[in-house]
């Protein structure tokens, strides 16, 4: 089984690398599973602020991320891949699945959204603007993701609850609300994901 973590914008890569990746590796690698965390190009919040709302982003976009993920596509093995995606990661995963004929074992979507984030700052929406999409072929995507879960924090400061629930409804995902979880990017939240990963390992 391949566990592929897809991070979001800003510092999500660092957080997943520090918190989720080591625990997942300790759980999966002794059993022969691979855990991969592609480093997709991102800006810092400060960089986007300095560029300004009218500035042009050259380092991060959907097109750039799709190109950056290409070296890892040989790991997209049908029925033997689990996506674990955070923030912008779930939306990027839908773009990936629309491009590649991949059938997952399952997917874990953490704080997902499809559209512009109504309670986030302009900086967040600016880096995410090329990813936003709500007219995917969801019937096709549901055949590619036979089982999925959506985790969301009830007090997420960036993603409105209704936006995560809309994402879940489009994919028939099982919903897991986390009271007081925020954007689910803290160290303690990794254990929630690990417990779910264990059930998928037992399933195989």
Short mmCIF file of N, CA and C in Angstrom, two decimals, residues 89-183:
data_model
loop_
_atom_site.label_atom_id
_atom_site.label_comp_id
_atom_site.label_asym_id
_atom_site.label_seq_id
_atom_site.Cartn_x
_atom_site.Cartn_y
_atom_site.Cartn_z
N UNK A 89 -4.84 20.41 -0.35
CA UNK A 89 -4.52 19.07 -0.83
C UNK A 89 -5.70 18.27 -1.35
N UNK A 90 -6.86 18.26 -0.66
CA UNK A 90 -8.01 17.51 -1.17
C UNK A 90 -8.49 18.02 -2.54
N UNK A 91 -8.52 19.33 -2.69
CA UNK A 91 -8.93 19.90 -3.98
C UNK A 91 -7.93 19.53 -5.07
N UNK A 92 -6.64 19.59 -4.74
CA UNK A 92 -5.62 19.18 -5.69
C UNK A 92 -5.77 17.71 -6.05
N UNK A 93 -6.14 16.89 -5.08
CA UNK A 93 -6.33 15.45 -5.33
C UNK A 93 -7.43 15.23 -6.37
N UNK A 94 -8.49 16.01 -6.32
CA UNK A 94 -9.57 15.86 -7.30
C UNK A 94 -9.09 16.23 -8.70
N UNK A 95 -8.25 17.24 -8.79
CA UNK A 95 -7.65 17.58 -10.09
C UNK A 95 -6.76 16.43 -10.58
N UNK A 96 -5.99 15.84 -9.67
CA UNK A 96 -5.13 14.72 -10.04
C UNK A 96 -5.94 13.54 -10.56
N UNK A 97 -7.00 13.20 -9.84
CA UNK A 97 -7.82 12.06 -10.22
C UNK A 97 -8.58 12.32 -11.52
N UNK A 98 -8.83 13.58 -11.81
CA UNK A 98 -9.47 13.93 -13.08
C UNK A 98 -8.49 13.78 -14.24
N UNK A 99 -7.20 13.87 -13.93
CA UNK A 99 -6.17 13.79 -14.97
C UNK A 99 -5.67 12.37 -15.18
N UNK A 100 -5.53 11.60 -14.10
CA UNK A 100 -4.97 10.25 -14.18
C UNK A 100 -6.04 9.19 -13.92
N UNK A 101 -6.02 8.07 -14.64
CA UNK A 101 -7.02 7.01 -14.46
C UNK A 101 -6.70 6.13 -13.25
N UNK A 102 -6.69 6.75 -12.09
CA UNK A 102 -6.31 6.06 -10.86
C UNK A 102 -7.55 5.68 -10.06
N UNK A 103 -7.54 4.46 -9.51
CA UNK A 103 -8.57 4.03 -8.58
C UNK A 103 -7.92 3.83 -7.22
N UNK A 104 -8.33 4.61 -6.25
CA UNK A 104 -7.74 4.55 -4.91
C UNK A 104 -8.33 3.41 -4.09
N UNK A 105 -7.57 3.03 -3.06
CA UNK A 105 -8.17 2.20 -2.01
C UNK A 105 -9.14 3.06 -1.22
N UNK A 106 -8.68 4.26 -0.84
CA UNK A 106 -9.51 5.19 -0.07
C UNK A 106 -8.80 6.53 -0.02
N UNK A 107 -9.48 7.51 0.55
CA UNK A 107 -8.89 8.84 0.71
C UNK A 107 -9.36 9.45 2.02
N UNK A 108 -8.45 10.18 2.64
CA UNK A 108 -8.75 10.92 3.86
C UNK A 108 -8.56 12.40 3.55
N UNK A 109 -9.65 13.13 3.54
CA UNK A 109 -9.62 14.55 3.21
C UNK A 109 -9.75 15.37 4.49
N UNK A 110 -8.79 16.20 4.76
CA UNK A 110 -8.75 16.97 6.01
C UNK A 110 -8.96 18.45 5.70
N UNK A 111 -10.05 19.01 6.22
CA UNK A 111 -10.41 20.42 6.01
C UNK A 111 -10.52 20.77 4.53
N UNK A 112 -11.32 20.02 3.76
CA UNK A 112 -11.40 20.24 2.32
C UNK A 112 -12.36 21.37 1.95
N UNK A 113 -12.24 21.82 0.71
CA UNK A 113 -13.14 22.84 0.16
C UNK A 113 -13.05 22.75 -1.36
N UNK A 114 -14.04 23.34 -2.02
CA UNK A 114 -14.06 23.39 -3.49
C UNK A 114 -13.95 24.81 -4.02
N UNK A 115 -14.58 25.74 -3.31
CA UNK A 115 -14.73 27.10 -3.79
C UNK A 115 -13.94 28.10 -2.95
N UNK A 116 -13.99 29.33 -3.37
CA UNK A 116 -13.33 30.42 -2.67
C UNK A 116 -13.67 30.38 -1.19
N UNK A 117 -12.67 30.59 -0.34
CA UNK A 117 -12.85 30.49 1.10
C UNK A 117 -13.43 31.79 1.64
N UNK A 118 -14.68 31.73 2.07
CA UNK A 118 -15.42 32.94 2.37
C UNK A 118 -14.94 33.64 3.64
N UNK A 119 -14.25 32.93 4.53
CA UNK A 119 -13.79 33.60 5.75
C UNK A 119 -12.27 33.66 5.85
N UNK A 120 -11.60 33.41 4.74
CA UNK A 120 -10.14 33.51 4.73
C UNK A 120 -9.70 34.86 4.16
N UNK A 121 -8.44 35.18 4.35
CA UNK A 121 -7.89 36.44 3.87
C UNK A 121 -7.66 36.39 2.36
N UNK A 122 -7.41 37.56 1.78
CA UNK A 122 -7.17 37.61 0.34
C UNK A 122 -5.91 36.83 -0.03
N UNK A 123 -4.93 36.78 0.89
CA UNK A 123 -3.69 36.04 0.60
C UNK A 123 -3.97 34.55 0.39
N UNK A 124 -4.82 33.98 1.23
CA UNK A 124 -5.17 32.56 1.12
C UNK A 124 -5.90 32.31 -0.20
N UNK A 125 -6.87 33.15 -0.50
CA UNK A 125 -7.63 32.96 -1.73
C UNK A 125 -6.78 33.20 -2.98
N UNK A 126 -5.79 34.08 -2.86
CA UNK A 126 -4.94 34.36 -4.02
C UNK A 126 -4.11 33.14 -4.40
N UNK A 127 -3.48 32.48 -3.42
CA UNK A 127 -2.64 31.32 -3.75
C UNK A 127 -3.48 30.13 -4.19
N UNK A 128 -4.75 30.11 -3.78
CA UNK A 128 -5.61 28.97 -4.12
C UNK A 128 -6.47 29.20 -5.35
N UNK A 129 -6.41 30.38 -5.96
CA UNK A 129 -7.41 30.74 -6.96
C UNK A 129 -7.40 29.82 -8.18
N UNK A 130 -6.26 29.27 -8.57
CA UNK A 130 -6.24 28.41 -9.76
C UNK A 130 -6.75 27.00 -9.47
N UNK A 131 -6.91 26.67 -8.19
CA UNK A 131 -7.37 25.33 -7.81
C UNK A 131 -8.89 25.25 -7.70
N UNK A 132 -9.53 26.35 -7.36
CA UNK A 132 -10.97 26.33 -7.09
C UNK A 132 -11.74 25.77 -8.28
N UNK A 133 -12.62 24.82 -7.98
CA UNK A 133 -13.44 24.21 -9.03
C UNK A 133 -14.57 23.44 -8.35
N UNK A 134 -15.77 23.62 -8.84
CA UNK A 134 -16.92 22.93 -8.24
C UNK A 134 -17.69 22.07 -9.23
N UNK A 135 -17.23 22.04 -10.48
CA UNK A 135 -17.96 21.27 -11.50
C UNK A 135 -17.17 20.05 -11.99
N UNK A 136 -16.50 19.39 -11.08
CA UNK A 136 -15.85 18.12 -11.41
C UNK A 136 -16.90 17.09 -11.84
N UNK A 137 -16.46 16.06 -12.50
CA UNK A 137 -17.33 14.92 -12.79
C UNK A 137 -17.35 14.04 -11.53
N UNK A 138 -18.23 14.37 -10.61
CA UNK A 138 -18.22 13.70 -9.31
C UNK A 138 -18.66 12.24 -9.41
N UNK A 139 -19.49 11.91 -10.36
CA UNK A 139 -19.88 10.51 -10.53
C UNK A 139 -18.67 9.66 -10.90
N UNK A 140 -17.83 10.19 -11.76
CA UNK A 140 -16.59 9.49 -12.13
C UNK A 140 -15.63 9.44 -10.95
N UNK A 141 -15.52 10.55 -10.23
CA UNK A 141 -14.61 10.59 -9.09
C UNK A 141 -15.01 9.59 -8.02
N UNK A 142 -16.31 9.39 -7.84
CA UNK A 142 -16.76 8.43 -6.82
C UNK A 142 -16.39 6.99 -7.19
N UNK A 143 -16.25 6.72 -8.48
CA UNK A 143 -15.79 5.39 -8.88
C UNK A 143 -14.29 5.25 -8.64
N UNK A 144 -13.57 6.37 -8.66
CA UNK A 144 -12.13 6.35 -8.42
C UNK A 144 -11.79 6.37 -6.94
N UNK A 145 -12.73 6.88 -6.14
CA UNK A 145 -12.53 6.94 -4.68
C UNK A 145 -13.69 6.17 -4.05
N UNK A 146 -13.60 4.85 -3.97
CA UNK A 146 -14.74 4.07 -3.48
C UNK A 146 -15.05 4.31 -2.00
N UNK A 147 -14.07 4.80 -1.26
CA UNK A 147 -14.27 5.04 0.18
C UNK A 147 -13.50 6.30 0.55
N UNK A 148 -14.16 7.23 1.22
CA UNK A 148 -13.46 8.46 1.61
C UNK A 148 -14.02 9.00 2.92
N UNK A 149 -13.21 9.76 3.58
CA UNK A 149 -13.55 10.37 4.87
C UNK A 149 -13.21 11.86 4.80
N UNK A 150 -14.05 12.66 5.42
CA UNK A 150 -13.76 14.09 5.54
C UNK A 150 -13.67 14.44 7.02
N UNK A 151 -12.51 14.92 7.41
CA UNK A 151 -12.29 15.45 8.76
C UNK A 151 -12.36 16.97 8.68
N UNK A 152 -13.02 17.59 9.63
CA UNK A 152 -13.00 19.06 9.67
C UNK A 152 -13.07 19.53 11.11
N UNK A 153 -12.44 20.66 11.38
CA UNK A 153 -12.50 21.27 12.69
C UNK A 153 -13.74 22.14 12.81
N UNK A 154 -14.47 22.01 13.90
CA UNK A 154 -15.70 22.79 14.05
C UNK A 154 -15.42 24.29 14.20
N UNK A 155 -14.18 24.63 14.51
CA UNK A 155 -13.80 26.04 14.65
C UNK A 155 -12.67 26.42 13.70
N UNK A 156 -12.66 25.80 12.52
CA UNK A 156 -11.63 26.09 11.53
C UNK A 156 -11.64 27.58 11.19
N UNK A 157 -10.51 28.28 11.36
CA UNK A 157 -10.49 29.72 11.09
C UNK A 157 -10.41 30.08 9.61
N UNK A 158 -10.19 29.10 8.75
CA UNK A 158 -10.02 29.36 7.32
C UNK A 158 -11.15 28.77 6.47
N UNK A 159 -11.56 27.55 6.79
CA UNK A 159 -12.54 26.83 5.97
C UNK A 159 -13.86 26.75 6.73
N UNK A 160 -14.90 27.31 6.14
CA UNK A 160 -16.22 27.26 6.75
C UNK A 160 -16.72 25.82 6.77
N UNK A 161 -17.40 25.45 7.84
CA UNK A 161 -17.91 24.09 7.98
C UNK A 161 -18.75 23.66 6.78
N UNK A 162 -19.60 24.56 6.29
CA UNK A 162 -20.47 24.22 5.15
C UNK A 162 -19.65 23.88 3.91
N UNK A 163 -18.47 24.46 3.77
CA UNK A 163 -17.65 24.18 2.60
C UNK A 163 -17.07 22.76 2.67
N UNK A 164 -16.65 22.34 3.86
CA UNK A 164 -16.16 20.96 4.02
C UNK A 164 -17.30 19.96 3.85
N UNK A 165 -18.48 20.31 4.36
CA UNK A 165 -19.62 19.40 4.24
C UNK A 165 -20.08 19.28 2.78
N UNK A 166 -19.99 20.37 2.03
CA UNK A 166 -20.32 20.31 0.60
C UNK A 166 -19.38 19.36 -0.12
N UNK A 167 -18.08 19.48 0.16
CA UNK A 167 -17.08 18.58 -0.42
C UNK A 167 -17.45 17.13 -0.12
N UNK A 168 -17.78 16.86 1.14
CA UNK A 168 -18.12 15.50 1.56
C UNK A 168 -19.36 14.99 0.84
N UNK A 169 -20.36 15.85 0.70
CA UNK A 169 -21.61 15.41 0.07
C UNK A 169 -21.40 15.06 -1.40
N UNK A 170 -20.51 15.76 -2.07
CA UNK A 170 -20.25 15.50 -3.49
C UNK A 170 -19.62 14.13 -3.72
N UNK A 171 -18.88 13.63 -2.71
CA UNK A 171 -18.17 12.36 -2.85
C UNK A 171 -18.74 11.25 -1.98
N UNK A 172 -19.85 11.54 -1.30
CA UNK A 172 -20.45 10.58 -0.37
C UNK A 172 -19.44 10.15 0.70
N UNK A 173 -18.67 11.10 1.18
CA UNK A 173 -17.65 10.81 2.19
C UNK A 173 -18.27 10.67 3.57
N UNK A 174 -17.66 9.82 4.39
CA UNK A 174 -18.05 9.76 5.80
C UNK A 174 -17.45 10.97 6.50
N UNK A 175 -18.26 11.66 7.29
CA UNK A 175 -17.85 12.92 7.90
C UNK A 175 -17.43 12.72 9.34
N UNK A 176 -16.29 13.31 9.71
CA UNK A 176 -15.77 13.22 11.08
C UNK A 176 -15.50 14.63 11.59
N UNK A 177 -16.43 15.23 12.34
CA UNK A 177 -16.17 16.55 12.91
C UNK A 177 -15.25 16.44 14.11
N UNK A 178 -14.33 17.39 14.23
CA UNK A 178 -13.40 17.42 15.36
C UNK A 178 -13.65 18.71 16.14
N UNK A 179 -14.28 18.59 17.29
CA UNK A 179 -14.61 19.77 18.09
C UNK A 179 -13.33 20.43 18.59
N UNK A 180 -13.20 21.72 18.31
CA UNK A 180 -12.02 22.46 18.75
C UNK A 180 -10.76 22.11 17.98
N UNK A 181 -10.90 21.48 16.81
CA UNK A 181 -9.73 21.03 16.05
C UNK A 181 -9.07 22.10 15.21
N UNK A 182 -9.75 23.25 15.06
CA UNK A 182 -9.18 24.30 14.22
C UNK A 182 -9.00 23.83 12.78
N UNK A 183 -7.85 24.14 12.21
CA UNK A 183 -7.56 23.74 10.82
C UNK A 183 -6.89 22.36 10.77
#
